[in-house]
């Protein structure tokens, strides 16, 4: 079943995501009970958690966005629409549009653009307008050449080609011995990076279609979707989507790995899928595209990467192929002053400031997820080279911190996470993270040694085996560079933010 | 962000039902070694490269360290966890210590023990970054090591001690592991092998010797992060409760005083009355051990004949 929606008939859409599952489900049930003629569609989340539960009412080319809807309110809205009238009273926004989640003037749905996100919160998760996999099966060279020509980069730490050319990875897989596998790495346990979960809960059919298109491009016989064992809604929706897509003979498996940060690293994902009872990273090179799952060439992509590939095939002209990182990036904005996590989409040449709503004040932001970089300014384009050049991370998370956050305490907390959560395999990461914590602790005892901290961070970043250790020192180094005086003040017994001296 | 009432029918499997095409699933497949299945890291073809400006050629399967060896440049590196002896093809490279880092034009800093040699590669052992990385990593190894050499059974035949001396480590940057409250008790349960995890550098040689060479499947790596340690596949807390057959191979390959044949635990120590390895740690386990649930045999090395039944068993598939 490939779902299509007649845009002209009045419709109610209820966005149900895992974060608001109970409340939104009650709204959906109430809407279904109340509906006489209008169509009630269960969609995935919109990405704007602050508005949940969200209900969209559409009629005559206009859409009313209702936020924070209760079951009683849902009944009223449905009845109004059933009576032939668009319910606009107390709406969060009313927009002249009946194609995709509308973008109001303000609020979390207003930021950036909605290209990859267009149908998140709009279409039924298992619905697919157009199968790009079919096109890729007809003409795999066209997809390969197109993606190579555009220079699309992989997105997210779990991708097999993070910030690198995905087309090169495909070539490697094609040239390597054995039947290729495509892994959809949807296991991201970082709460500050929600783009993959959003796509899996909202657009699983598109994610699968993208994976099947890649399978056609690299002549893979299997697609394995690897989720986090705690992502139950995503699991259900992906399985429903598996039933509805045309796999064209490719086998699709859906499996789940542990809810641990390391389980998202590409080779630990493979280890989990091979049944390892303890996770540790594999050596590389050769990487998974040469020797991956059970030794087979394995192309690993995140849902975010697959969504870009689909967006590219659907509208290649919208991709600036001369750009170092063409397309858009999903960014989840969380933190102090943010009403609820908001996953927004920015063109890669747009500054991160666009992702943050007006009036959101912050002292500093951590850009790039758990091991992102600290910055005072978000005036940095969202492209991988620009973020890397600004020593920020490309993970797709922007956490805002207000004046009550101490940069040293923050850096210490991230270093402790690195110390506790690493796989334990290699010395620079396992022992280096312990010593990072110790050197930061020394500051409270009156000894701030920025050069030692930088030296250690350099070695951990440059000699660790996997992306975990390579990224782990970034919060520390960027905090030192950005807030050196604030950190140094602690050695004199003073916390300028007034938060951490009493406890230490 | 998860909910447990999302109407999920049943939980997902963790392993997909796809083909494992490897022609001979490894003999040791039923062992839970706790370690990753690394790809073959050796070069696919012969190559010519330069090491500190000198031209070198190496064959198939070579990693950069082989090229360093050709011109003696490996002398510059500690390469602590690298095992370059008769069992090389079944032990390592584990590539965990990163005291073998070298600089390449092509890939920046890489571990020479596990990076494939590539044709045309330009390798430098003497770049500032490579030297810094090797030196910091060696100090990081020492920071987690109980450095009481004078009471250690491997004093004078310890690869970490040699490495630290060769690298002229005088005062390790991060100190040494010296916290009585944090020490793990020494495992004295086995009459043949003593385990002192406070001296373990997690090089994994013992695990590979036990699983891939002896095919006994006793030892493994367990835990993660700071709790990573050598353990037993049957879940035993002490060696005598494990399925160890006392072949001794693990102690033979161990670079440090972590696994030592009981006959040698005091062999090289300086005889200071009352100052022994046990009381340097302060705690031991298994000393009162008297049960023998598993068929522990005398160590092979202690037996009078070399070609004993155990060797046959090990080769018996
Ligand atoms: S970098 Fe950290 S997580 Fe990665 S292999 Fe090394 S110890 Fe494990
Ligand atoms: S002595 Fe025991 S633990 Fe060591 S290699 Fe032999 S069987 Fe394994
Ligand atoms: S016990 Fe010895 S051989 Fe085993 S991992 Fe530790 S240091 Fe290496
Ligand atoms: S010798 Fe290369 S990492 Fe240990």
CSV table of C-alpha atoms in Angstrom, one decimal, chain A residues 18 21-22 181 194 197 222 224 227 229-230 232-233 235-236 239 253-256 260 271-275 277-278 280-283 285-286 290-291 293-294 296 419-420 422-428 430-432 434-435 455-456 458-459 462-463 465, chain B residues 1-8 10 12-22 32 34-41 44 93-98 101 109 114-116 132-133 136-137 140-141 143-144 173-174 202 220-226 228:
chain,number,residue,atom,x,y,z
A,18,UNK,CA,7.5,8.9,21.4
A,21,UNK,CA,3.1,9.4,23.0
A,22,UNK,CA,0.4,9.1,25.7
A,181,UNK,CA,24.8,-5.0,2.9
A,194,UNK,CA,17.1,13.9,17.7
A,197,UNK,CA,14.7,9.4,15.7
A,222,UNK,CA,20.2,-6.9,2.2
A,224,UNK,CA,19.4,-4.0,7.9
A,227,UNK,CA,17.6,0.8,16.0
A,229,UNK,CA,16.2,-1.1,21.9
A,230,UNK,CA,14.4,1.7,23.7
A,232,UNK,CA,9.8,1.3,20.5
A,233,UNK,CA,7.6,3.6,18.5
A,235,UNK,CA,10.5,0.1,15.8
A,236,UNK,CA,6.8,-0.3,15.3
A,239,UNK,CA,8.1,-2.5,10.8
A,253,UNK,CA,15.7,-6.9,8.6
A,254,UNK,CA,14.9,-4.7,11.6
A,255,UNK,CA,17.1,-5.2,14.7
A,256,UNK,CA,17.8,-3.3,17.8
A,260,UNK,CA,24.3,3.1,25.0
A,271,UNK,CA,29.5,-5.9,16.6
A,272,UNK,CA,26.1,-5.6,18.2
A,273,UNK,CA,24.5,-7.0,15.1
A,274,UNK,CA,26.9,-9.9,15.1
A,275,UNK,CA,25.7,-10.7,18.6
A,277,UNK,CA,28.1,-9.7,24.3
A,278,UNK,CA,30.5,-6.9,24.9
A,280,UNK,CA,34.2,-2.5,21.5
A,281,UNK,CA,35.3,-0.7,18.3
A,282,UNK,CA,37.0,-2.4,15.5
A,283,UNK,CA,40.3,-1.3,14.0
A,285,UNK,CA,41.2,0.8,7.9
A,286,UNK,CA,39.8,-1.2,6.3
A,290,UNK,CA,35.2,-2.9,2.6
A,291,UNK,CA,34.9,-5.4,5.6
A,293,UNK,CA,28.9,-7.1,8.8
A,294,UNK,CA,30.1,-10.7,8.8
A,296,UNK,CA,30.7,-8.3,3.9
A,419,UNK,CA,35.5,8.4,31.1
A,420,UNK,CA,32.5,6.3,32.0
A,422,UNK,CA,34.0,4.6,26.4
A,423,UNK,CA,34.3,1.0,25.3
A,424,UNK,CA,37.6,0.5,27.1
A,425,UNK,CA,39.7,-0.7,24.1
A,426,UNK,CA,42.3,1.9,23.5
A,427,UNK,CA,44.6,3.7,25.9
A,428,UNK,CA,44.3,7.3,24.7
A,430,UNK,CA,40.2,5.0,28.2
A,431,UNK,CA,43.1,6.4,30.2
A,432,UNK,CA,43.2,9.8,28.6
A,434,UNK,CA,40.4,9.7,33.2
A,435,UNK,CA,43.4,12.1,33.2
A,455,UNK,CA,48.5,18.4,25.0
A,456,UNK,CA,46.5,15.5,26.4
A,458,UNK,CA,45.5,16.6,21.2
A,459,UNK,CA,46.8,13.1,21.7
A,462,UNK,CA,44.5,12.1,17.2
A,463,UNK,CA,45.4,8.7,18.4
A,465,UNK,CA,40.7,4.3,17.5
B,1,UNK,CA,12.8,9.8,25.4
B,2,UNK,CA,11.4,6.3,25.4
B,3,UNK,CA,8.0,5.1,26.5
B,4,UNK,CA,7.1,1.5,27.3
B,5,UNK,CA,3.5,1.7,26.3
B,6,UNK,CA,3.7,2.3,22.6
B,7,UNK,CA,1.8,-0.8,21.7
B,8,UNK,CA,4.8,-2.7,20.6
B,10,UNK,CA,7.2,-7.9,20.6
B,12,UNK,CA,13.1,-6.7,18.1
B,13,UNK,CA,15.8,-9.2,17.6
B,14,UNK,CA,19.4,-8.0,18.0
B,15,UNK,CA,20.9,-10.0,15.2
B,16,UNK,CA,19.6,-9.9,11.6
B,17,UNK,CA,18.9,-13.1,9.8
B,18,UNK,CA,21.4,-12.5,7.0
B,19,UNK,CA,24.1,-14.6,5.5
B,20,UNK,CA,27.5,-15.0,7.1
B,21,UNK,CA,29.5,-15.8,4.1
B,22,UNK,CA,32.8,-16.4,5.8
B,32,UNK,CA,32.9,-15.1,24.1
B,34,UNK,CA,34.6,-9.9,24.6
B,35,UNK,CA,36.7,-8.5,21.8
B,36,UNK,CA,35.8,-7.1,18.4
B,37,UNK,CA,36.2,-9.0,15.2
B,38,UNK,CA,38.8,-6.8,13.6
B,39,UNK,CA,39.3,-6.8,9.8
B,40,UNK,CA,42.6,-8.0,8.4
B,41,UNK,CA,44.7,-4.9,8.7
B,44,UNK,CA,46.7,-6.3,0.2
B,93,UNK,CA,47.7,-6.6,16.4
B,94,UNK,CA,45.4,-5.4,19.2
B,95,UNK,CA,46.6,-1.9,18.6
B,96,UNK,CA,45.4,-0.5,21.9
B,97,UNK,CA,48.4,1.3,23.5
B,98,UNK,CA,49.1,3.7,20.7
B,101,UNK,CA,52.1,6.3,16.4
B,109,UNK,CA,49.0,10.2,12.7
B,114,UNK,CA,47.9,-1.9,12.6
B,115,UNK,CA,47.9,0.5,9.7
B,116,UNK,CA,48.4,-1.2,6.3
B,132,UNK,CA,54.2,13.6,21.5
B,133,UNK,CA,51.5,11.0,20.9
B,136,UNK,CA,51.7,10.8,26.2
B,137,UNK,CA,50.3,7.4,25.5
B,140,UNK,CA,48.9,7.1,30.1
B,141,UNK,CA,49.7,3.4,30.2
B,143,UNK,CA,49.1,6.1,34.9
B,144,UNK,CA,47.0,3.0,35.2
B,173,UNK,CA,53.1,13.1,33.5
B,174,UNK,CA,50.1,11.6,35.1
B,202,UNK,CA,44.9,-4.8,28.5
B,220,UNK,CA,38.1,-12.8,27.9
B,221,UNK,CA,37.9,-9.1,28.2
B,222,UNK,CA,35.0,-7.9,30.3
B,223,UNK,CA,33.5,-4.6,31.4
B,224,UNK,CA,33.9,-1.3,29.6
B,225,UNK,CA,35.4,2.2,30.2
B,226,UNK,CA,37.4,2.3,33.5
B,228,UNK,CA,37.5,-3.0,31.5
